[in-house]
PDB file of C-alpha atoms in Angstrom:
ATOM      1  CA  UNK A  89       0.000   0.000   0.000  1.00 82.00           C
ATOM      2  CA  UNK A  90       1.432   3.363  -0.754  1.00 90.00           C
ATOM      3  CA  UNK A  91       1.667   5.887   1.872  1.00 93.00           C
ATOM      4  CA  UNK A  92      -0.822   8.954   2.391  1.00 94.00           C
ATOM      5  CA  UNK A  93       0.501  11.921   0.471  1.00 94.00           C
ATOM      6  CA  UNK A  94      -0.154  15.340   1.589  1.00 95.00           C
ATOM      7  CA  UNK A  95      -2.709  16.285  -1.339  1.00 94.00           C
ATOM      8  CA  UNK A  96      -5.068  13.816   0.157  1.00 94.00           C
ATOM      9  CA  UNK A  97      -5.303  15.652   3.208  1.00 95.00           C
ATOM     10  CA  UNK A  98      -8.311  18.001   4.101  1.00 93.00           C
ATOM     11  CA  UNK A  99      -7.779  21.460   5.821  1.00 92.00           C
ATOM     12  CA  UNK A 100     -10.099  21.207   9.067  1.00 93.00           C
ATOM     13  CA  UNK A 101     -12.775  23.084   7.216  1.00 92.00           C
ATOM     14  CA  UNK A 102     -13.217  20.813   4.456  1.00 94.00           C
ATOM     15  CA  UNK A 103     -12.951  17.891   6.462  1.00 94.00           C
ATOM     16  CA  UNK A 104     -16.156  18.783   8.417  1.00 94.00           C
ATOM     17  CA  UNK A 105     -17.916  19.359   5.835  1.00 95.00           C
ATOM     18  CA  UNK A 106     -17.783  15.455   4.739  1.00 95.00           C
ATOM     19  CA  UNK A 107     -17.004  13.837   7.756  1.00 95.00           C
ATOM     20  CA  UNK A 108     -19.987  12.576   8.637  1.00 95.00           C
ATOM     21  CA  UNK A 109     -19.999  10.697   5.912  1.00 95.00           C
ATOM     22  CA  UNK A 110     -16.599   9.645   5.760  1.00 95.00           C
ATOM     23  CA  UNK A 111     -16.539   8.480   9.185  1.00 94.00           C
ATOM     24  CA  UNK A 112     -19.740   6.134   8.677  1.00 95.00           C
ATOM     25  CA  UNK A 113     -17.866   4.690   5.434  1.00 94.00           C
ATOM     26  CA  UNK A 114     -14.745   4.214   7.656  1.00 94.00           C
ATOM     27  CA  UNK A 115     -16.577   2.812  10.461  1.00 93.00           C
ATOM     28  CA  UNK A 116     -18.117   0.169   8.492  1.00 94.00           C
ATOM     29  CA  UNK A 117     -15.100  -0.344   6.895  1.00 93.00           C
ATOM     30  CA  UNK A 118     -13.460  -1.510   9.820  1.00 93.00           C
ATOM     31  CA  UNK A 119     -16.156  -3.548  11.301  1.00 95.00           C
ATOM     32  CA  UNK A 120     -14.863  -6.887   9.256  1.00 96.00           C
ATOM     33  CA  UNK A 121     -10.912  -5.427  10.121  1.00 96.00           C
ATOM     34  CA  UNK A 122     -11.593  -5.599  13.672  1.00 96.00           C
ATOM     35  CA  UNK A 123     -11.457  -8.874  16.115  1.00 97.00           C
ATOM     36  CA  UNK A 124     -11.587  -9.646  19.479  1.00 96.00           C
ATOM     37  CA  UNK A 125      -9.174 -11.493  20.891  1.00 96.00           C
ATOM     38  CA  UNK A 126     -10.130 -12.834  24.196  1.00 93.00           C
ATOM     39  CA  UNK A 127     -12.741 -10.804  26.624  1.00 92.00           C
ATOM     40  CA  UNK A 128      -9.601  -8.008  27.205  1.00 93.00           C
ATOM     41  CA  UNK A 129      -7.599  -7.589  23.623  1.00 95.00           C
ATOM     42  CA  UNK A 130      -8.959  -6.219  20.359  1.00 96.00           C
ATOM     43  CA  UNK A 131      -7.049  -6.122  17.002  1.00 96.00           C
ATOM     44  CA  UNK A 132      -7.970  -3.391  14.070  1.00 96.00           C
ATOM     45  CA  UNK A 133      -6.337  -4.118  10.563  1.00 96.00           C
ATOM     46  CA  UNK A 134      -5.106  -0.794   9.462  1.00 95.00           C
ATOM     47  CA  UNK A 135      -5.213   0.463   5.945  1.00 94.00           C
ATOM     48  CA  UNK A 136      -5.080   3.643   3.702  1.00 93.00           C
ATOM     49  CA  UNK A 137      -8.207   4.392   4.501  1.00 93.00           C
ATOM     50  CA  UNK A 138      -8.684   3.451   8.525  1.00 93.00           C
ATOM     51  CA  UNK A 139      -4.931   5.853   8.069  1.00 93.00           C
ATOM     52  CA  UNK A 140      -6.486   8.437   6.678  1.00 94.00           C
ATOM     53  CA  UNK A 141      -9.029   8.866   9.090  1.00 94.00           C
ATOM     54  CA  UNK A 142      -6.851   8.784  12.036  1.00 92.00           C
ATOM     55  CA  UNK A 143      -5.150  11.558  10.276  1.00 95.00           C
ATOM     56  CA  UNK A 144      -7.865  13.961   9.774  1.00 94.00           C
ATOM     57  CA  UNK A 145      -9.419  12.955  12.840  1.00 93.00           C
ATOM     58  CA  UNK A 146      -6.433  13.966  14.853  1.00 93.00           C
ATOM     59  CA  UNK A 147      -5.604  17.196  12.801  1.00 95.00           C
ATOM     60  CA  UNK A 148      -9.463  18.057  13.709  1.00 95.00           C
ATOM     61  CA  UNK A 149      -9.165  16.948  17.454  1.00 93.00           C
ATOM     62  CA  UNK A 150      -6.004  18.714  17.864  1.00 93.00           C
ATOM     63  CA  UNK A 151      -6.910  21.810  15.960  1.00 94.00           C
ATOM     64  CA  UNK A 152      -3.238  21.241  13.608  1.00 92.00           C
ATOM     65  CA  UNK A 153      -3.563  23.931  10.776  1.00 93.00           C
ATOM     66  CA  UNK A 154       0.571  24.190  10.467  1.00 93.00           C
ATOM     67  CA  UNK A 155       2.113  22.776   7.431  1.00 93.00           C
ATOM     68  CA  UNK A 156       4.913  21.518   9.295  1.00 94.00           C
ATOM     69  CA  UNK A 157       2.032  19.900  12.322  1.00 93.00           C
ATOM     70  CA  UNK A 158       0.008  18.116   9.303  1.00 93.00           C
ATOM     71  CA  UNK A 159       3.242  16.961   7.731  1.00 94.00           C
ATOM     72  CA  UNK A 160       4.410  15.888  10.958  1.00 94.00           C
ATOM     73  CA  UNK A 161       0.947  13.623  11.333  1.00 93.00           C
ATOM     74  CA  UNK A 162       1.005  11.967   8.204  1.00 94.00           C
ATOM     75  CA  UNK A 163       4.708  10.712   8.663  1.00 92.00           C
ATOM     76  CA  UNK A 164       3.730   9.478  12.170  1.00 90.00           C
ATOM     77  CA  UNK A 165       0.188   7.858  10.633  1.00 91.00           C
ATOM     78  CA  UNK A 166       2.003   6.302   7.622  1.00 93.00           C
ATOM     79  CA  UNK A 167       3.892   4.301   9.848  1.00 90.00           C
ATOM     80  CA  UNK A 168       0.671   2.353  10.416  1.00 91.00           C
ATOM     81  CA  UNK A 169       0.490   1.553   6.500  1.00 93.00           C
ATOM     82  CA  UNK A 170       1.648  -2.023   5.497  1.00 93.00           C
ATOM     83  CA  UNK A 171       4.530  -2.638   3.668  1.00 92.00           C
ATOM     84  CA  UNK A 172       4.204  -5.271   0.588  1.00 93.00           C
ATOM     85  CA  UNK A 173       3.870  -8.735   2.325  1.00 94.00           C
ATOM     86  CA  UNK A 174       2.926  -6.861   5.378  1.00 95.00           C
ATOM     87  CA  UNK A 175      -0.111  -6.561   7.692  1.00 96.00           C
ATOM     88  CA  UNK A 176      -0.574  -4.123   9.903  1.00 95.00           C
ATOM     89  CA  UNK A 177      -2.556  -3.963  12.962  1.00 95.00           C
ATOM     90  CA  UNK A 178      -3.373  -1.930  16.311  1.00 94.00           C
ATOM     91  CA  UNK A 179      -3.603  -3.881  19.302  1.00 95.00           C
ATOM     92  CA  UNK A 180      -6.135  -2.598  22.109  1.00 94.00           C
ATOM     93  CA  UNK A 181      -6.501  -3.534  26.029  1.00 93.00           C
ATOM     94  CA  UNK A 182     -10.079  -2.488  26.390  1.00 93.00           C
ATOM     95  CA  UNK A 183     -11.109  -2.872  30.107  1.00 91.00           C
ATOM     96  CA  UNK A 184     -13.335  -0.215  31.355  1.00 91.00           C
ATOM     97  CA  UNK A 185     -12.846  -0.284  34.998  1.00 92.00           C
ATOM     98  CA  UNK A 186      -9.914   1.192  35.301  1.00 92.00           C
ATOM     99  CA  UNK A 187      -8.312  -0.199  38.794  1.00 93.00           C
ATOM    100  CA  UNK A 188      -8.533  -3.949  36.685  1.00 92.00           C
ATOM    101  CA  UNK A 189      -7.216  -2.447  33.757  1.00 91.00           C
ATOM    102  CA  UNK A 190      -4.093  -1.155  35.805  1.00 91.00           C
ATOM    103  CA  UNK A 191      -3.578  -4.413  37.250  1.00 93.00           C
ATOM    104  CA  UNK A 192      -3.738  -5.801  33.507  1.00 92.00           C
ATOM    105  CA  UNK A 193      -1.606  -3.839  32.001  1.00 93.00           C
ATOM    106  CA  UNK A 194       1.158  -4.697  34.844  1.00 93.00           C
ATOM    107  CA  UNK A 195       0.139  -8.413  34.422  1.00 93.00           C
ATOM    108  CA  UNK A 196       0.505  -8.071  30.342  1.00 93.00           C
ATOM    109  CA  UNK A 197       3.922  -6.913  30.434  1.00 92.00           C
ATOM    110  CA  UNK A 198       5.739  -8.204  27.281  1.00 90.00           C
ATOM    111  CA  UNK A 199       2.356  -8.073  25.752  1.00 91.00           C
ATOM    112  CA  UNK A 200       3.528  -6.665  22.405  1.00 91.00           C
ATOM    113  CA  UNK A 201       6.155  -9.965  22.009  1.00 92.00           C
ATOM    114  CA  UNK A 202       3.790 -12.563  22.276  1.00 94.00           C
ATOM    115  CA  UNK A 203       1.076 -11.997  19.546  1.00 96.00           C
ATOM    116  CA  UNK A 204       1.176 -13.607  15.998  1.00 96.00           C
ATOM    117  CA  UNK A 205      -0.967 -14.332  12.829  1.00 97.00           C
ATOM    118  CA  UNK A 206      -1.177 -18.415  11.978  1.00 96.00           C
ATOM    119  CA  UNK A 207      -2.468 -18.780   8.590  1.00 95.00           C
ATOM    120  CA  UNK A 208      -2.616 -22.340   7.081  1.00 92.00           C
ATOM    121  CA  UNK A 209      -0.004 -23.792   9.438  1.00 91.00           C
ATOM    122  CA  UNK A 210       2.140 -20.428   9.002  1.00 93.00           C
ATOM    123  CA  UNK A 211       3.282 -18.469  12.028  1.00 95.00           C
ATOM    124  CA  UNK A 212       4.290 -15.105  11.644  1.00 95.00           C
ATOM    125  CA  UNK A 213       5.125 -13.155  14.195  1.00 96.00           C
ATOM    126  CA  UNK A 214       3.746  -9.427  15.193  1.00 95.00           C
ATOM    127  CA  UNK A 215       6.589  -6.724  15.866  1.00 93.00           C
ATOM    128  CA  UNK A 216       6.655  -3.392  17.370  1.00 87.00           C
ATOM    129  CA  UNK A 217       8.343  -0.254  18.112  1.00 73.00           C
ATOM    130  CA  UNK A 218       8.435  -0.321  21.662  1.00 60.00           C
ATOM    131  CA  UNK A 219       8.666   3.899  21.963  1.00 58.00           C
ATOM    132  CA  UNK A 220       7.243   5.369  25.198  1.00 52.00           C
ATOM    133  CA  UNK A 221       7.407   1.322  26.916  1.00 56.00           C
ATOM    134  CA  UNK A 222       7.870   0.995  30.415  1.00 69.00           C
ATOM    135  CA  UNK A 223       9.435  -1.969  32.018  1.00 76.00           C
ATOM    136  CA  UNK A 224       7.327  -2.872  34.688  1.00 84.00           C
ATOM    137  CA  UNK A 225       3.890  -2.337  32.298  1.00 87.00           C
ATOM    138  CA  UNK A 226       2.106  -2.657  28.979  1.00 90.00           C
ATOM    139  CA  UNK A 227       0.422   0.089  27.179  1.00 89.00           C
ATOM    140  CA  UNK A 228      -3.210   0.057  26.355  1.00 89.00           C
ATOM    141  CA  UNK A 229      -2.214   0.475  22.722  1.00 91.00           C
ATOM    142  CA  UNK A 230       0.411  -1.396  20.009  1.00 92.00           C
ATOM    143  CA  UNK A 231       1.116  -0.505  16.698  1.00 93.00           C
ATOM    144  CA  UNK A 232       2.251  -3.463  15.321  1.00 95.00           C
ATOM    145  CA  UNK A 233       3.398  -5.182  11.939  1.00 95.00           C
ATOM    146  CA  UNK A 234       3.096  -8.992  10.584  1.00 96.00           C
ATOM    147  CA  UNK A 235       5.037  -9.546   7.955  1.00 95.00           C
ATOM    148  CA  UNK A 236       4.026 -12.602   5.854  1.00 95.00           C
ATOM    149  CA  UNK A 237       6.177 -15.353   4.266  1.00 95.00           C
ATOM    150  CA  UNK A 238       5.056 -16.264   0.822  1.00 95.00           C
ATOM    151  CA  UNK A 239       3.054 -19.151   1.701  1.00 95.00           C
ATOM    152  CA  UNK A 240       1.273 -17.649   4.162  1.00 95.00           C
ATOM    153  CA  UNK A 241       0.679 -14.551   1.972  1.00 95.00           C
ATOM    154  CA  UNK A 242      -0.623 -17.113  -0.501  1.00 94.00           C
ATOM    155  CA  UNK A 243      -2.563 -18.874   2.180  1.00 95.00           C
ATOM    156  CA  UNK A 244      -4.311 -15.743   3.051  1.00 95.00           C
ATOM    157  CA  UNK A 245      -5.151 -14.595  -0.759  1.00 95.00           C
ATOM    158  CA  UNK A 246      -6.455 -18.026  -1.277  1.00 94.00           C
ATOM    159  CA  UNK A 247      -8.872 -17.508   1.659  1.00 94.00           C
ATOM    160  CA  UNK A 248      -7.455 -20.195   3.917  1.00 94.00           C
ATOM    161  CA  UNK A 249      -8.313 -19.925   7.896  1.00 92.00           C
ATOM    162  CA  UNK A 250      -5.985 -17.504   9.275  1.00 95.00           C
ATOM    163  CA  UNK A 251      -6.652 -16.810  13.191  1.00 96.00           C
ATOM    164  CA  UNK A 252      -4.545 -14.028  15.961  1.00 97.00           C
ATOM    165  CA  UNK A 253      -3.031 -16.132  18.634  1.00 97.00           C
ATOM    166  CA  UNK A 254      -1.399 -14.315  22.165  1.00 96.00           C
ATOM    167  CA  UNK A 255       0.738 -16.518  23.633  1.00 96.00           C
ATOM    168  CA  UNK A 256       1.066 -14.374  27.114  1.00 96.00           C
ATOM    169  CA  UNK A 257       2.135 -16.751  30.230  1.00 95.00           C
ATOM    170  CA  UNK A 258      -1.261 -14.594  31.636  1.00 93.00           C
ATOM    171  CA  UNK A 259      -3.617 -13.927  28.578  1.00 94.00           C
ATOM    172  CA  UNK A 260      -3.121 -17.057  26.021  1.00 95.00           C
ATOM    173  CA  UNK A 261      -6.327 -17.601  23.520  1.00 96.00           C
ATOM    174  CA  UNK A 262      -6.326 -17.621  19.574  1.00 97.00           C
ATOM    175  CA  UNK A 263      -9.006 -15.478  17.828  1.00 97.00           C
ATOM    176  CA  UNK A 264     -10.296 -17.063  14.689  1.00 96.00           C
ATOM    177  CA  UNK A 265     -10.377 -14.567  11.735  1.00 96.00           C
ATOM    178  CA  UNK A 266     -13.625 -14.369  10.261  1.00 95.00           C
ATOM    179  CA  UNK A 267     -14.529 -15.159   6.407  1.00 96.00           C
ATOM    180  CA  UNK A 268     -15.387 -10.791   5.917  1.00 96.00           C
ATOM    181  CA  UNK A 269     -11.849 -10.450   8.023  1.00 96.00           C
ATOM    182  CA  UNK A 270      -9.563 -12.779   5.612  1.00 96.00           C
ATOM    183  CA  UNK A 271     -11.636 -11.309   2.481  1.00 96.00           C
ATOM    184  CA  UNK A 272     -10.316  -7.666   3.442  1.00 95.00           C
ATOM    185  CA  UNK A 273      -6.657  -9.080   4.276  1.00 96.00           C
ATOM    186  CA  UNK A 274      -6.870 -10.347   1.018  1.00 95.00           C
ATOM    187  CA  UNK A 275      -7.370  -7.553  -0.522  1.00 93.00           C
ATOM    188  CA  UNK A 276      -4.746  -6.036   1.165  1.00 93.00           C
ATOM    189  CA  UNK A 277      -2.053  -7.897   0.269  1.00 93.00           C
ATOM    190  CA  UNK A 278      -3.343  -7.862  -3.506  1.00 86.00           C
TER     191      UNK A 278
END
């Protein structure tokens, strides 16, 4: 997928004026990109698009007008774009309360090491920048990467079952993909 260039940006006032509908397209977009993993853990496939949105949405949230503070947004977005061969994919801890979810994120340390993508008897391994971690906890959110040997890139176009395992010494389960989930990572690696 090729990175978000700067003319596809909208200035804050022209994003408003579609972003109603752009954020309903986006959020059924990601409906068949996203998958729980486990009653704590949910994964979102990123792509140009679900990018995209995150951009806008933060230059709106943050009020960013600046040349150099939209450029600055799309080079830290575009990191979430896959490579060729590549998946990409935020990781959430989603637990409300927050006195559990403290205890959780001390109890997930390592979190980010531990997840991969089987597809067809194929393990690959998720990676991560591990920017802003703290030794003694996990964060709430990962940014992280797949990337895909052939077969399992083949695997995957050829719709095989593909799940997202976590193989945490306190939070172990695999997450079957769905049939709408392995359709769209198709797709993405076409």
């Amino acid at each position: 997928m090729r990175p978000i260039d700067r003319n596809e940006v909208l200035g804050i006032g022209e994003y408003e004026a579609i972003r109603e509908r752009f954020r309903s397209r986006i959020i059924e977009e990601k409906r068949p990109r996203r998958v729980r993993i486990g009653d704590h853990l949910t994964a979102v496939f990123e792509n140009r698009d679900s990018v995209l949105f995150q951009i806008q949405e933060m230059l709106r949230t943050e009020r960013i007008t600046s040349e150099s503070g939209i450029l600055h947004e799309i080079e830290t977005y575009n990191d979430l774009i896959p490579a060729p061969g590549q998946l990409s994919l935020t990781l959430f801890v989603e637990i409300p309360e927050r006195a559990l979810r403290d205890k959780m994120l001390v109890d997930l340390v390592g979190l980010e090491d531990t997840v991969s993508l089987e597809v067809d008897g194929v393990t690959a391994r998720a990676t991560g920048k591990r920017d802003g971690s703290m030794e003694d906890r996990t964060t709430a959110v990962h940014y992280l990467k797949v990337d895909l040997p052939a077969e399992a890139q083949a695997a995957i176009k050829a719709r095989k079952a593909a799940s997202l395992v976590v193989a945490h010494p306190r939070y172990t389960v695999k997450a079957p993909l769905g049939r709408a989930t392995v359709d769209r990572l198709a797709e993405d690696l076409s």
